[in-house]
mmCIF file of C-alpha atoms in Angstrom:
data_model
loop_
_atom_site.group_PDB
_atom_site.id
_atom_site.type_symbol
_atom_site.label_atom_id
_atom_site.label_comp_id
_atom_site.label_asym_id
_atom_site.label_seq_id
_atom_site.Cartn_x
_atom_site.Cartn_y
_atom_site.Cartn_z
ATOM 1 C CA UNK L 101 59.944 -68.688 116.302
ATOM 2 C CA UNK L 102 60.935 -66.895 119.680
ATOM 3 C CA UNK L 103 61.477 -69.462 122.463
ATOM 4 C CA UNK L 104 60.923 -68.705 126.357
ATOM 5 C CA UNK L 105 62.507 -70.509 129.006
ATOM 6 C CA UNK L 106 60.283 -71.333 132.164
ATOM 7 C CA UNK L 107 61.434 -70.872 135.924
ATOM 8 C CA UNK L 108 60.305 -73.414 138.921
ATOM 9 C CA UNK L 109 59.599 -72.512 141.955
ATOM 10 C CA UNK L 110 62.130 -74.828 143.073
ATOM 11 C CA UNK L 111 65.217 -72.934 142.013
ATOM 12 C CA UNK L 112 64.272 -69.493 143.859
ATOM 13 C CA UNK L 113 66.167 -66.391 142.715
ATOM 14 C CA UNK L 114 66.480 -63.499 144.476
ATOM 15 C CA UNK L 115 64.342 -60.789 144.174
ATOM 16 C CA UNK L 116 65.128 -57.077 144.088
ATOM 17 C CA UNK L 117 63.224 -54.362 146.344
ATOM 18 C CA UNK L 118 62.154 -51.446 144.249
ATOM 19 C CA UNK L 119 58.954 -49.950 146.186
ATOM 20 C CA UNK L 120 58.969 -48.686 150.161
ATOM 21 C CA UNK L 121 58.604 -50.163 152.903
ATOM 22 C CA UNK L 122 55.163 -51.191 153.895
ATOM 23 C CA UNK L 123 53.591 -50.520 157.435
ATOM 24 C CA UNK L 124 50.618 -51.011 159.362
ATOM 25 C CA UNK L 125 48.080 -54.251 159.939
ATOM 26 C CA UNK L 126 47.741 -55.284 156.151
ATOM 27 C CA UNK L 127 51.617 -54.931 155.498
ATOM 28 C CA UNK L 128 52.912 -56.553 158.591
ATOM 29 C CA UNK L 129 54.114 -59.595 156.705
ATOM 30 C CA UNK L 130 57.227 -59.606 159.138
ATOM 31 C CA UNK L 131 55.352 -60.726 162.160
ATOM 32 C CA UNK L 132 54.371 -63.927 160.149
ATOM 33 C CA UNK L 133 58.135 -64.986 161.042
ATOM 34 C CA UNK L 134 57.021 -65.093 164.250
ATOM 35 C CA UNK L 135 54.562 -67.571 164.045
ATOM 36 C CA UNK L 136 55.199 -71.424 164.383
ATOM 37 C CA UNK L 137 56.770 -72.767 161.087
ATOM 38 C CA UNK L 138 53.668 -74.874 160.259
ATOM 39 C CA UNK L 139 51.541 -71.756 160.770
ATOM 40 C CA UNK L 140 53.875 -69.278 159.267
ATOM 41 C CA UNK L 141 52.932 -69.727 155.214
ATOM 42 C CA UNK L 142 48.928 -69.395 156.050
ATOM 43 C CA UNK L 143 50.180 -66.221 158.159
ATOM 44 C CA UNK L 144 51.840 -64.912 154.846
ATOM 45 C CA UNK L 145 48.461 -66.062 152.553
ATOM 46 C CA UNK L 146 46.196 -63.991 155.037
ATOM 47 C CA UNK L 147 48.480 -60.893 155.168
ATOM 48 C CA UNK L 148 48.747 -60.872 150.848
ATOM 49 C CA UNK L 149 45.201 -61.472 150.908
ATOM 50 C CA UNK L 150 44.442 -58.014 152.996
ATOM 51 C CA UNK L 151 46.950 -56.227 150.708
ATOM 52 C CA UNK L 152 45.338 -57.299 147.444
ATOM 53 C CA UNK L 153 41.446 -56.106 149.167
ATOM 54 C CA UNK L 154 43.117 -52.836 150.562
ATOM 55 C CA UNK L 155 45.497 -51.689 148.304
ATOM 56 C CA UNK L 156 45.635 -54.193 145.050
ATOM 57 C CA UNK L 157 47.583 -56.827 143.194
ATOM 58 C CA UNK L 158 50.953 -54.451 142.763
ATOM 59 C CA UNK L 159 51.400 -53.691 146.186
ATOM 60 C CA UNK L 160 50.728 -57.196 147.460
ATOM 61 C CA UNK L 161 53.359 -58.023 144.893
ATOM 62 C CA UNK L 162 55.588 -55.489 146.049
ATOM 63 C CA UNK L 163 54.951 -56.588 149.784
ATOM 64 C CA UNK L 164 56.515 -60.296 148.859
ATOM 65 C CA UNK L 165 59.324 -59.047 146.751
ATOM 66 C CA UNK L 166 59.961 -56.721 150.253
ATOM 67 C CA UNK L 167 59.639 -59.972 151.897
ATOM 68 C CA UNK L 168 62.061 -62.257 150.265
ATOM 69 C CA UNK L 169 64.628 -59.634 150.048
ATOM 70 C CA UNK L 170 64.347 -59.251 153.918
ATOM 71 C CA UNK L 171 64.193 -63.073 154.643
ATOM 72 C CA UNK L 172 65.882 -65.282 151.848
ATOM 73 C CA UNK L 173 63.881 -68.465 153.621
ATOM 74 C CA UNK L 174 60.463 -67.120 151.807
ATOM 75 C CA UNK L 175 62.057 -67.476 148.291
ATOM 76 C CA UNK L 176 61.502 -71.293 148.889
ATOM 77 C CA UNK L 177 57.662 -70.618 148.887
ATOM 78 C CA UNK L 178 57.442 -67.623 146.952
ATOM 79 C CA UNK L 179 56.118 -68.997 143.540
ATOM 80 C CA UNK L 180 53.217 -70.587 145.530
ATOM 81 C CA UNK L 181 52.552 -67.434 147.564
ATOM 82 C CA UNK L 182 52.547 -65.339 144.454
ATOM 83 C CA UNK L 183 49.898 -68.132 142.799
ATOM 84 C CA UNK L 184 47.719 -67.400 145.474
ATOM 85 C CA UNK L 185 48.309 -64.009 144.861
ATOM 86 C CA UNK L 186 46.969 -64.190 141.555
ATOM 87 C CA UNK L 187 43.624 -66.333 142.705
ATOM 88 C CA UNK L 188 42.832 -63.537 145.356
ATOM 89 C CA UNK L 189 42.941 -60.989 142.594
ATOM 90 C CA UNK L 190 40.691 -62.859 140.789
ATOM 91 C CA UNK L 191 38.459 -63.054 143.463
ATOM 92 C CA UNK L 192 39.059 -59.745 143.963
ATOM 93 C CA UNK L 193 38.639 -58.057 140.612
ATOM 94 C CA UNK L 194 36.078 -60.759 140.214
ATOM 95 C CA UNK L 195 37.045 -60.952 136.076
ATOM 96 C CA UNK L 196 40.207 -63.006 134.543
ATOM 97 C CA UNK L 197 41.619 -59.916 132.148
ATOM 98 C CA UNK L 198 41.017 -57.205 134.263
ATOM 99 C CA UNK L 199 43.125 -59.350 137.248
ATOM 100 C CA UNK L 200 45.389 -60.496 135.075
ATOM 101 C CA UNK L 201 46.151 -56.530 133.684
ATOM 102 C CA UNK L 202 47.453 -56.189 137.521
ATOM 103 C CA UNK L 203 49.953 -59.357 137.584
ATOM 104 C CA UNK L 204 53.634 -58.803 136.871
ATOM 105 C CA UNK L 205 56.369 -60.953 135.837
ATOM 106 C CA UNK L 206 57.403 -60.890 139.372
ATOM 107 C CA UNK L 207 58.320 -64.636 141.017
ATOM 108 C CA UNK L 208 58.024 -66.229 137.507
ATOM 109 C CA UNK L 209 55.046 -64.684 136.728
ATOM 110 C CA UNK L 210 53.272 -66.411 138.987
ATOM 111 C CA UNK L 211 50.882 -64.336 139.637
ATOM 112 C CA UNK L 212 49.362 -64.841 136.315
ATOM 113 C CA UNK L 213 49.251 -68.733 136.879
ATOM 114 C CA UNK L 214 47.077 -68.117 139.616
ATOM 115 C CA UNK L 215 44.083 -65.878 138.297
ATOM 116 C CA UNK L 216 43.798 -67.879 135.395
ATOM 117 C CA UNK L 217 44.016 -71.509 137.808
ATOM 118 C CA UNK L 218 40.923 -69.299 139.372
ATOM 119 C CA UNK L 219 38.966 -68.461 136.764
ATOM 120 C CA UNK L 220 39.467 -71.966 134.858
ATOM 121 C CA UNK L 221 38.000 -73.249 138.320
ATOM 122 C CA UNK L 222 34.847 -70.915 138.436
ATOM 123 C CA UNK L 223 33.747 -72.306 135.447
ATOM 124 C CA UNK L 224 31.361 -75.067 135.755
ATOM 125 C CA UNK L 225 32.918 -77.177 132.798
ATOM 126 C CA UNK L 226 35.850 -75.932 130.755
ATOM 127 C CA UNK L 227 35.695 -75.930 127.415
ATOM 128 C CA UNK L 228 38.296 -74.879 124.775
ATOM 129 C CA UNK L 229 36.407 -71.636 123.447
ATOM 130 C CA UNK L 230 36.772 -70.444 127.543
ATOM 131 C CA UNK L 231 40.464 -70.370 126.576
ATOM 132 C CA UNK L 232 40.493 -69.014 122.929
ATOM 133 C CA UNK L 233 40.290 -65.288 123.921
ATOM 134 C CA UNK L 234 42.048 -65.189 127.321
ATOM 135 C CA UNK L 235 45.310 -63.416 126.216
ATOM 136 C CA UNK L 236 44.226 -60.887 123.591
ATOM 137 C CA UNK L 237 47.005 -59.062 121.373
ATOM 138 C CA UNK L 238 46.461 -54.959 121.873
ATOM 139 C CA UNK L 239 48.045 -51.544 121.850
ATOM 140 C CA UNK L 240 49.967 -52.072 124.887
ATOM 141 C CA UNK L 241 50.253 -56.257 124.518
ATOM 142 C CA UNK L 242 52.020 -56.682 120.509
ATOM 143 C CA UNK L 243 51.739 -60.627 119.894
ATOM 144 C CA UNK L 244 55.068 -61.801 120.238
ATOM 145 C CA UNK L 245 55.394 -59.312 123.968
ATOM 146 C CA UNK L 246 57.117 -60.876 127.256
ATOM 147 C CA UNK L 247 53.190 -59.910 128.884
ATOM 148 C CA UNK L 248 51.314 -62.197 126.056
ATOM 149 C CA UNK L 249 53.622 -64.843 127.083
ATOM 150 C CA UNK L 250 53.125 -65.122 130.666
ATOM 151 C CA UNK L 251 49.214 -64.806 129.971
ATOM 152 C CA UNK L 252 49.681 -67.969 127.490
ATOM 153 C CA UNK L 253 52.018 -69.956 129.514
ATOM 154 C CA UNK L 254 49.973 -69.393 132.886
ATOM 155 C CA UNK L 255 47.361 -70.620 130.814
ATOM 156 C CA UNK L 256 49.340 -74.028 130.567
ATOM 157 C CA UNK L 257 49.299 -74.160 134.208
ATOM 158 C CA UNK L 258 46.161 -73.040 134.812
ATOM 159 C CA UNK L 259 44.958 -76.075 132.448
ATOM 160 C CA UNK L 260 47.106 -78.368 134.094
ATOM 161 C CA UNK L 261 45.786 -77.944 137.718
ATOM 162 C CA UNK L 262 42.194 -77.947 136.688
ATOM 163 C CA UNK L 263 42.452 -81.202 134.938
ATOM 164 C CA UNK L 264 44.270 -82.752 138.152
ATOM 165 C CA UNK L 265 47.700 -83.299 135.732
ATOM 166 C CA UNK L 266 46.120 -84.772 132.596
ATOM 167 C CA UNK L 267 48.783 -83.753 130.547
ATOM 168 C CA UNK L 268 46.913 -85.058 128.253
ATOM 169 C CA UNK L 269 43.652 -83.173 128.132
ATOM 170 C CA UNK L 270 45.991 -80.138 129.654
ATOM 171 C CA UNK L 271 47.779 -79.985 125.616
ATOM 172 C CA UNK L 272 44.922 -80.702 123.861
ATOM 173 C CA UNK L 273 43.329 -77.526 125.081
ATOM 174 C CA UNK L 274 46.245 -75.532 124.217
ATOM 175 C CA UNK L 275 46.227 -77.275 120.726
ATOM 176 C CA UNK L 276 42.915 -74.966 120.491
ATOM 177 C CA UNK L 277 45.033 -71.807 120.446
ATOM 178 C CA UNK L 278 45.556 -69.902 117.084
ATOM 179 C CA UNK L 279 49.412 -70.391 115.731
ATOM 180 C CA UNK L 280 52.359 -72.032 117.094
ATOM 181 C CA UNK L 281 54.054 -69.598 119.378
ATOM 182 C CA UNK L 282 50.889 -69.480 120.985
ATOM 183 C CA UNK L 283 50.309 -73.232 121.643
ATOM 184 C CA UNK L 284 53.865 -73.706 122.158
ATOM 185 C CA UNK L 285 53.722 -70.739 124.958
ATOM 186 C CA UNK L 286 50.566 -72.822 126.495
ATOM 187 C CA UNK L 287 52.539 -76.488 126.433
ATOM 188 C CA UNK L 288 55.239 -74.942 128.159
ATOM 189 C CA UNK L 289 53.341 -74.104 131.088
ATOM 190 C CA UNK L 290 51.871 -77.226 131.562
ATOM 191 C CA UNK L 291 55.105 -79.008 131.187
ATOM 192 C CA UNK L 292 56.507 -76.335 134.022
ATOM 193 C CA UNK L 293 53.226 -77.331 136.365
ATOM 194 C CA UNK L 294 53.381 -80.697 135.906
ATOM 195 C CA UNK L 295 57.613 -80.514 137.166
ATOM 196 C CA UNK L 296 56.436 -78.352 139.734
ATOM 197 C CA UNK L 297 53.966 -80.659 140.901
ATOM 198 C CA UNK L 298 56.380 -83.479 141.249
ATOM 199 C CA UNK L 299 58.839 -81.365 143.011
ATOM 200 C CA UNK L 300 56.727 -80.209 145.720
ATOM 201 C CA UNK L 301 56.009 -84.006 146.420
ATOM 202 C CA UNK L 302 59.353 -85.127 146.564
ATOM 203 C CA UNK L 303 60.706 -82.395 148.933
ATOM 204 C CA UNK L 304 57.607 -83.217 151.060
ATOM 205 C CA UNK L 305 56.122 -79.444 149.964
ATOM 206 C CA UNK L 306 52.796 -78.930 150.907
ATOM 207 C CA UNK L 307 51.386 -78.217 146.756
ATOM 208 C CA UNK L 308 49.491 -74.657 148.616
ATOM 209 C CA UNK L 309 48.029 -73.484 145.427
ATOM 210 C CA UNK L 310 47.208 -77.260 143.873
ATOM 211 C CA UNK L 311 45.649 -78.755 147.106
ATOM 212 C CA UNK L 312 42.089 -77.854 145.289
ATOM 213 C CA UNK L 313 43.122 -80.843 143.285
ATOM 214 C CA UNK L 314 45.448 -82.962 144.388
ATOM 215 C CA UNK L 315 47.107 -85.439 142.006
ATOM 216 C CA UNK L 316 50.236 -87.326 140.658
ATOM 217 C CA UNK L 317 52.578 -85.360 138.392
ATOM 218 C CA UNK L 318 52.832 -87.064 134.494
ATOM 219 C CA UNK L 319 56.848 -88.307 135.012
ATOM 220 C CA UNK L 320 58.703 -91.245 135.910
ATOM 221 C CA UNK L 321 61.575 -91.805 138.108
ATOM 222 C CA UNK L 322 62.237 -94.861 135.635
ATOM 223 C CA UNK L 323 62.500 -92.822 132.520
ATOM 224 C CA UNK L 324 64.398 -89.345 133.110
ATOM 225 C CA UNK L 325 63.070 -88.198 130.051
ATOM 226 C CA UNK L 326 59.253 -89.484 130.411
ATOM 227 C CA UNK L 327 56.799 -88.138 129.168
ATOM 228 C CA UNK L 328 58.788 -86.380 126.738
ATOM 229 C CA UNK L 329 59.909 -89.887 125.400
ATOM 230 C CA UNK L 330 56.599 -90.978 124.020
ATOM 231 C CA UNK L 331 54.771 -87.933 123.674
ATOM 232 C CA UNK L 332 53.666 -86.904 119.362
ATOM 233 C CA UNK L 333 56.529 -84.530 118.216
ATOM 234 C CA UNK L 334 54.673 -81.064 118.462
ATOM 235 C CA UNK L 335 54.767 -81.161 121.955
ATOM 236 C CA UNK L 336 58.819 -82.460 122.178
ATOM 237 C CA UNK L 337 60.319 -79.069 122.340
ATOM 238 C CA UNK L 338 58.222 -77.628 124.811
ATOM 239 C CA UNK L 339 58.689 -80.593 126.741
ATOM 240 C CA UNK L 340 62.446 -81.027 126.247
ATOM 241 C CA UNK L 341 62.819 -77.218 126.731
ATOM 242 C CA UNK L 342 61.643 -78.185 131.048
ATOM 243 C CA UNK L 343 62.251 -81.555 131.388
ATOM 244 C CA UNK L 344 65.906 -81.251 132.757
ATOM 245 C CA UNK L 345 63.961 -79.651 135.666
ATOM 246 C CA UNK L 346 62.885 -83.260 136.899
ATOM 247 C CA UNK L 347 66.082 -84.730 135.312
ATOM 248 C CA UNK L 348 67.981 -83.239 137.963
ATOM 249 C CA UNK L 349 65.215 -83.623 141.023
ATOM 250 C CA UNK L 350 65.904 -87.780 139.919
ATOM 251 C CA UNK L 351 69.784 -87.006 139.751
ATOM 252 C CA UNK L 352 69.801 -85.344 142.592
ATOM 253 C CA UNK L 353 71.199 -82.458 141.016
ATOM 254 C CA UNK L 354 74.597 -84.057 139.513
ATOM 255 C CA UNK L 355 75.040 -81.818 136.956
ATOM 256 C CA UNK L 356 77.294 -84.142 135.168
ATOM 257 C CA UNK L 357 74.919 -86.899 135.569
ATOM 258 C CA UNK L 358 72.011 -84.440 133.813
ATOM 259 C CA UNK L 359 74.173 -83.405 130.688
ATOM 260 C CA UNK L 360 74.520 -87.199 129.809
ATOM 261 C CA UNK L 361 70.445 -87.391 129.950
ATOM 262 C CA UNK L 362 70.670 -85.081 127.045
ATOM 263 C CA UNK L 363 72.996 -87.295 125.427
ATOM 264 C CA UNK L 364 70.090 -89.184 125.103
ATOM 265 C CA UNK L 365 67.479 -86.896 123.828
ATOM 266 C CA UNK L 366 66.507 -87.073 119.620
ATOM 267 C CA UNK L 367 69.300 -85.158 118.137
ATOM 268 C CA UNK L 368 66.912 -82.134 116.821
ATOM 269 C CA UNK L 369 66.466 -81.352 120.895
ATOM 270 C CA UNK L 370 69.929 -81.694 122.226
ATOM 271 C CA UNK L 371 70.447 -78.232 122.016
ATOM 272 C CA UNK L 372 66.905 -77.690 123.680
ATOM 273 C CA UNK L 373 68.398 -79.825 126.073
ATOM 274 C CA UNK L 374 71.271 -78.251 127.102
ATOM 275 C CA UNK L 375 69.353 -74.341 126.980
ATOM 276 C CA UNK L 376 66.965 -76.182 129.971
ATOM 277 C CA UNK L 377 69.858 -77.111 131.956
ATOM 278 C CA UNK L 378 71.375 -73.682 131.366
ATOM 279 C CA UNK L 379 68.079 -72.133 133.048
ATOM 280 C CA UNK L 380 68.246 -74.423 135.758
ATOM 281 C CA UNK L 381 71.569 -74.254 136.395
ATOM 282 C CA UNK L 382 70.586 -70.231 136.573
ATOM 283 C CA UNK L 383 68.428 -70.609 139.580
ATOM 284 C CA UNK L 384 70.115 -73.308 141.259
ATOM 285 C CA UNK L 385 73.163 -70.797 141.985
ATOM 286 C CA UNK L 386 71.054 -67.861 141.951
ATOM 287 C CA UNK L 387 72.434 -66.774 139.106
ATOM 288 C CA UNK L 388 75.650 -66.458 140.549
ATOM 289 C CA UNK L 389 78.176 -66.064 137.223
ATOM 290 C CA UNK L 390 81.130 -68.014 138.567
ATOM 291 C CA UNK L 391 78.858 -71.230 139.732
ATOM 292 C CA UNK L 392 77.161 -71.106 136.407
ATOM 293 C CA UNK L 393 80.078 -71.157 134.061
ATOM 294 C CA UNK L 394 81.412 -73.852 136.644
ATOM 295 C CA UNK L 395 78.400 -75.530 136.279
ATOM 296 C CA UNK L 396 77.865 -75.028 132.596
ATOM 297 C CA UNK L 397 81.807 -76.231 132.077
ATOM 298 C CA UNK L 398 80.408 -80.261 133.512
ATOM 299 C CA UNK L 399 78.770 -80.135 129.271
ATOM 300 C CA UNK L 400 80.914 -81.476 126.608
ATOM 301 C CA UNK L 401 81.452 -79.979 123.477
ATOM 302 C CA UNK L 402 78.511 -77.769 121.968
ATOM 303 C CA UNK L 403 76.382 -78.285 125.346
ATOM 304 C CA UNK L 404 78.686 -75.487 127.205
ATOM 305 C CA UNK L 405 78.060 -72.974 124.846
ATOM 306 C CA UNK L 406 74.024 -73.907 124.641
ATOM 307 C CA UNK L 407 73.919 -74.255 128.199
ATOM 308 C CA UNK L 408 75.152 -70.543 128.971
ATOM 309 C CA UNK L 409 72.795 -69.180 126.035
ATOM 310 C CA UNK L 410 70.090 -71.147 128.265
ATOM 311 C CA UNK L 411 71.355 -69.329 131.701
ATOM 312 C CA UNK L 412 71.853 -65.788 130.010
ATOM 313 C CA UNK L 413 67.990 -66.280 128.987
ATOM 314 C CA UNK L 414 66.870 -66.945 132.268
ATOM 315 C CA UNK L 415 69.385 -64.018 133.873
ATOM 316 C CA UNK L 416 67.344 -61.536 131.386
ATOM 317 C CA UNK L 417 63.992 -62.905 131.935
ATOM 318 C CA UNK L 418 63.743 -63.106 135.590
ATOM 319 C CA UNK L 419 64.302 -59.523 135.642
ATOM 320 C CA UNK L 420 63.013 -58.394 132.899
ATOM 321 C CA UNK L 421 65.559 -56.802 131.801
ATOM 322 C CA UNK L 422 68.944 -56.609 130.122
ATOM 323 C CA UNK L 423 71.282 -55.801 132.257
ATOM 324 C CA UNK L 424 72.271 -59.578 134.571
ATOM 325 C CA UNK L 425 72.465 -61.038 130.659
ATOM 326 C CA UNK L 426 74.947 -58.116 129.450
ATOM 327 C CA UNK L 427 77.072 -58.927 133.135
ATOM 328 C CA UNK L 428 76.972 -62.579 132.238
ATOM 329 C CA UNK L 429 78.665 -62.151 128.453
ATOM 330 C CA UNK L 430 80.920 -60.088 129.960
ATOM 331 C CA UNK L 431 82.362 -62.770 131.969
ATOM 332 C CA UNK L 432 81.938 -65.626 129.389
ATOM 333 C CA UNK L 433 85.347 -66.895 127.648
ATOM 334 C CA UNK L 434 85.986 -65.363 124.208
ATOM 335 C CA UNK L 435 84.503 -68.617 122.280
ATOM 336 C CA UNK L 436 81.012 -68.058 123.879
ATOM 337 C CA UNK L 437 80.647 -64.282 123.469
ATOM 338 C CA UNK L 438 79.288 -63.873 120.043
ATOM 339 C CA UNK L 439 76.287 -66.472 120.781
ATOM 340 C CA UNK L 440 75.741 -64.615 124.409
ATOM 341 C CA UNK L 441 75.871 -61.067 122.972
ATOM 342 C CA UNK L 442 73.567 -62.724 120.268
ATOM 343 C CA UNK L 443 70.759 -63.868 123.104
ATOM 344 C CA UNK L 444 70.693 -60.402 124.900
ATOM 345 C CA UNK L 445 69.648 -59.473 121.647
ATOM 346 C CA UNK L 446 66.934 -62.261 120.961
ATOM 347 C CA UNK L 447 65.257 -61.510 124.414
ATOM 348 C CA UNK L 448 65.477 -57.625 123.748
ATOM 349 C CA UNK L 449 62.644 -58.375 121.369
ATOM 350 C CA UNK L 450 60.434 -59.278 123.373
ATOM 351 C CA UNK L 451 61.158 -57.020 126.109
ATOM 352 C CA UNK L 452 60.916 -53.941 124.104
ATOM 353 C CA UNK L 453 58.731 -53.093 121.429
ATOM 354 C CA UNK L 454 61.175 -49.873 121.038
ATOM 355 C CA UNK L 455 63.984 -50.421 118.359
ATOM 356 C CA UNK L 456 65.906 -47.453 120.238
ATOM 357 C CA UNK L 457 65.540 -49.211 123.634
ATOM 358 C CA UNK L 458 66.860 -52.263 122.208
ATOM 359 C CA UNK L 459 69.681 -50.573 120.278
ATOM 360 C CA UNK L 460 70.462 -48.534 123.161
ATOM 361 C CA UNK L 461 71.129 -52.146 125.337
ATOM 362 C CA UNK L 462 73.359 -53.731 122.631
ATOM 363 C CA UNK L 463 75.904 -50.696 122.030
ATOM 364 C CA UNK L 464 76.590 -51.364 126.009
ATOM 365 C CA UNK L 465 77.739 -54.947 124.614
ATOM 366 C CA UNK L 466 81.829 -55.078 124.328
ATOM 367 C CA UNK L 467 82.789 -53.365 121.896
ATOM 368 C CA UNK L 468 83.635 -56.230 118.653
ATOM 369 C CA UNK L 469 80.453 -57.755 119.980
ATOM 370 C CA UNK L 470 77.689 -54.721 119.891
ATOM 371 C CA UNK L 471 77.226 -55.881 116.346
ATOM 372 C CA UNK L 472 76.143 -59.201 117.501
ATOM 373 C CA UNK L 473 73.715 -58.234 119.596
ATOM 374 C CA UNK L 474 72.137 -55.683 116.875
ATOM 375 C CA UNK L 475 72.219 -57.852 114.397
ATOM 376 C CA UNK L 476 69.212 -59.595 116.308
ATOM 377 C CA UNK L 477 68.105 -57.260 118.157
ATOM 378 C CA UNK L 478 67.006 -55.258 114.835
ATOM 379 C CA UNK L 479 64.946 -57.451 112.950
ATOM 380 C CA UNK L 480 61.646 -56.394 112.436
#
């Protein structure tokens, strides 16, 4: 079963500009720096929301990427701005696939999170057929795609903040989902919401997209690894696969500190364990390489290796593309390279529906290791 690996809005990574530079009322984003700080995020929310009624849900995504790259102190609130993205598209498109046709993986897909928060929350009462045909398979969308992912997992969060962080009820609904990459797509989300949730509380974060409900997060300073410790087993990988996200909020990000919490996970999720840290470790540096193998080097034993596989993951996915994961195995030491060369083929999968594409990525792989990455890479 293909695995994904979540990002919080906590540990921001930087985005890269690819569209011009916007102009005029709806695009002047830039004179939101000038407002007073308590003003300034509202500022940003009003400016999107012009974008996405003048001009749609790309270039209002394109305007924030623009942003961030211009002034790194918005990638701290860019996963919420992006969420409320996603709601004003819904509102704007006024129907949950055609909005959600517009999103992008952009700010960890985000967007997506947000139309379907908005369209669970125009519904008078949710029930689980609302959620059954939400993120169809098509011609463009295979079943297994990086697109039918983020449609499933924002479904997790979009559960999550309509039942006030009942994780709970939240999983149930995803239980409704046909097969186990799909429901296992959905618990992942909520897991991810319910971290981010408890995050923005305890850096004092006003929640901008959750106020609509506000609530505790499911977690427990007591128990690092709560709820994941008592929750039935279907849901333990999912959960295990985020929960070093609030691990390390309770650590206060001692990496050391979080690889001995997975010393204490059930053995058949220590490696999950270890992959989560690897993704967090990821954004915490910003993917820098050197900080992450630094980082990654505080495991013992099998953790190190697990832990890169975890960051190169999260390198390929928060791009979309190949090419950070490809830098990172390049750098690895010799021991790791197989198993790194080995993910850049795993998440070429999904990616690309194009064997050639995929082929294409691996043969830029060192040389002794192209064959690992093909030898993933090409199954059917």
């Amino acid at each position: 079963m293909r695995k994904w690996f979540g990002r919080l809005a906590v540990f921001c990574l930087l985005a890269v500009w690819t569209g011009p530079a916007w102009a005029g009322e709806d695009g002047d984003l830039a004179a939101c720096r000038r407002q007073p700080p308590e003003h300034t995020v509202h500022c940003y929310e009003a400016r999107l929301d012009s974008i996405v009624k003048s001009q749609g849900t790309e270039e209002a995504l394109l305007a924030l990427e623009r942003l961030t790259k211009e002034d790194p102190a918005v990638l701290a609130e860019a996963h919420p701005l992006v969420h409320h993205i996603g709601k004003r598209s819904f509102a704007h498109y006024g129907e949950a696939s055609l909005a959600l046709s517009h999103c992008t993986a952009q700010f960890w897909s985000g967007c997506y999170h947000g139309v379907l928060q908005a369209y669970l929350s125009s519904l008078p009462a949710v029930d689980p057929q609302h959620v059954l045909d939400l993120c169809p398979i098509s011609n463009s969308i295979p079943a297994y795609s990086f697109q039918r992912y983020n449609c499933l997992h924002g479904l997790g969060h979009g559960l999550t903040m309509q039942f006030r962080y009942d994780l709970l009820k939240s999983l149930a609904f995803c239980d409704a989902l046909d097969g186990s990459w799909e429901r296992e797509s959905c618990y992942g989300g909520v897991f991810m919401e319910n971290i981010v949730k408890f995050q923005e509380t305890a850096h004092g974060r006003r929640a901008h997209e959750h106020d609509d409900h506000p609530a505790a997060a499911f977690l427990n300073p007591q128990d690092p690894l709560y709820p994941c410790s008592v929750l039935h087993e279907r849901y333990l990988s999912s959960c295990y696969l985020m929960q070093t996200s609030a691990v390390l909020t309770f650590v206060k990000f001692d990496f050391a500190k979080a690889f001995r919490q997975c010393d204490r996970v059930p053995d058949a999720y220590k490696i999950t364990c270890a992959r989560s840290l690897g993704r967090d470790i990821s954004g915490f540096t910003l993917r820098h390489q050197d900080r992450v193998k630094a980082l990654c080097a505080l495991g013992h034993g099998e953790q190190v290796g697990q832990c890169l596989v975890g960051a190169v993951k999260d390198f390929m996915l928060t791009d979309a593309s190949p090419d950070p994961g490809l830098a990172l195995c390049g750098t690895v030491e010799k021991q790791y390279k197989t198993a790194c060369y080995a993910t850049v083929g795993e998440i070429l999968l999904s990616l690309s529906a194009d064997p050639s594409t995929r082929e294409t990525a691996c043969r830029r792989s060192e040389g002794e290791y192209v064959e690992a990455c093909l030898a993933v890479a090409r199954k059917p």
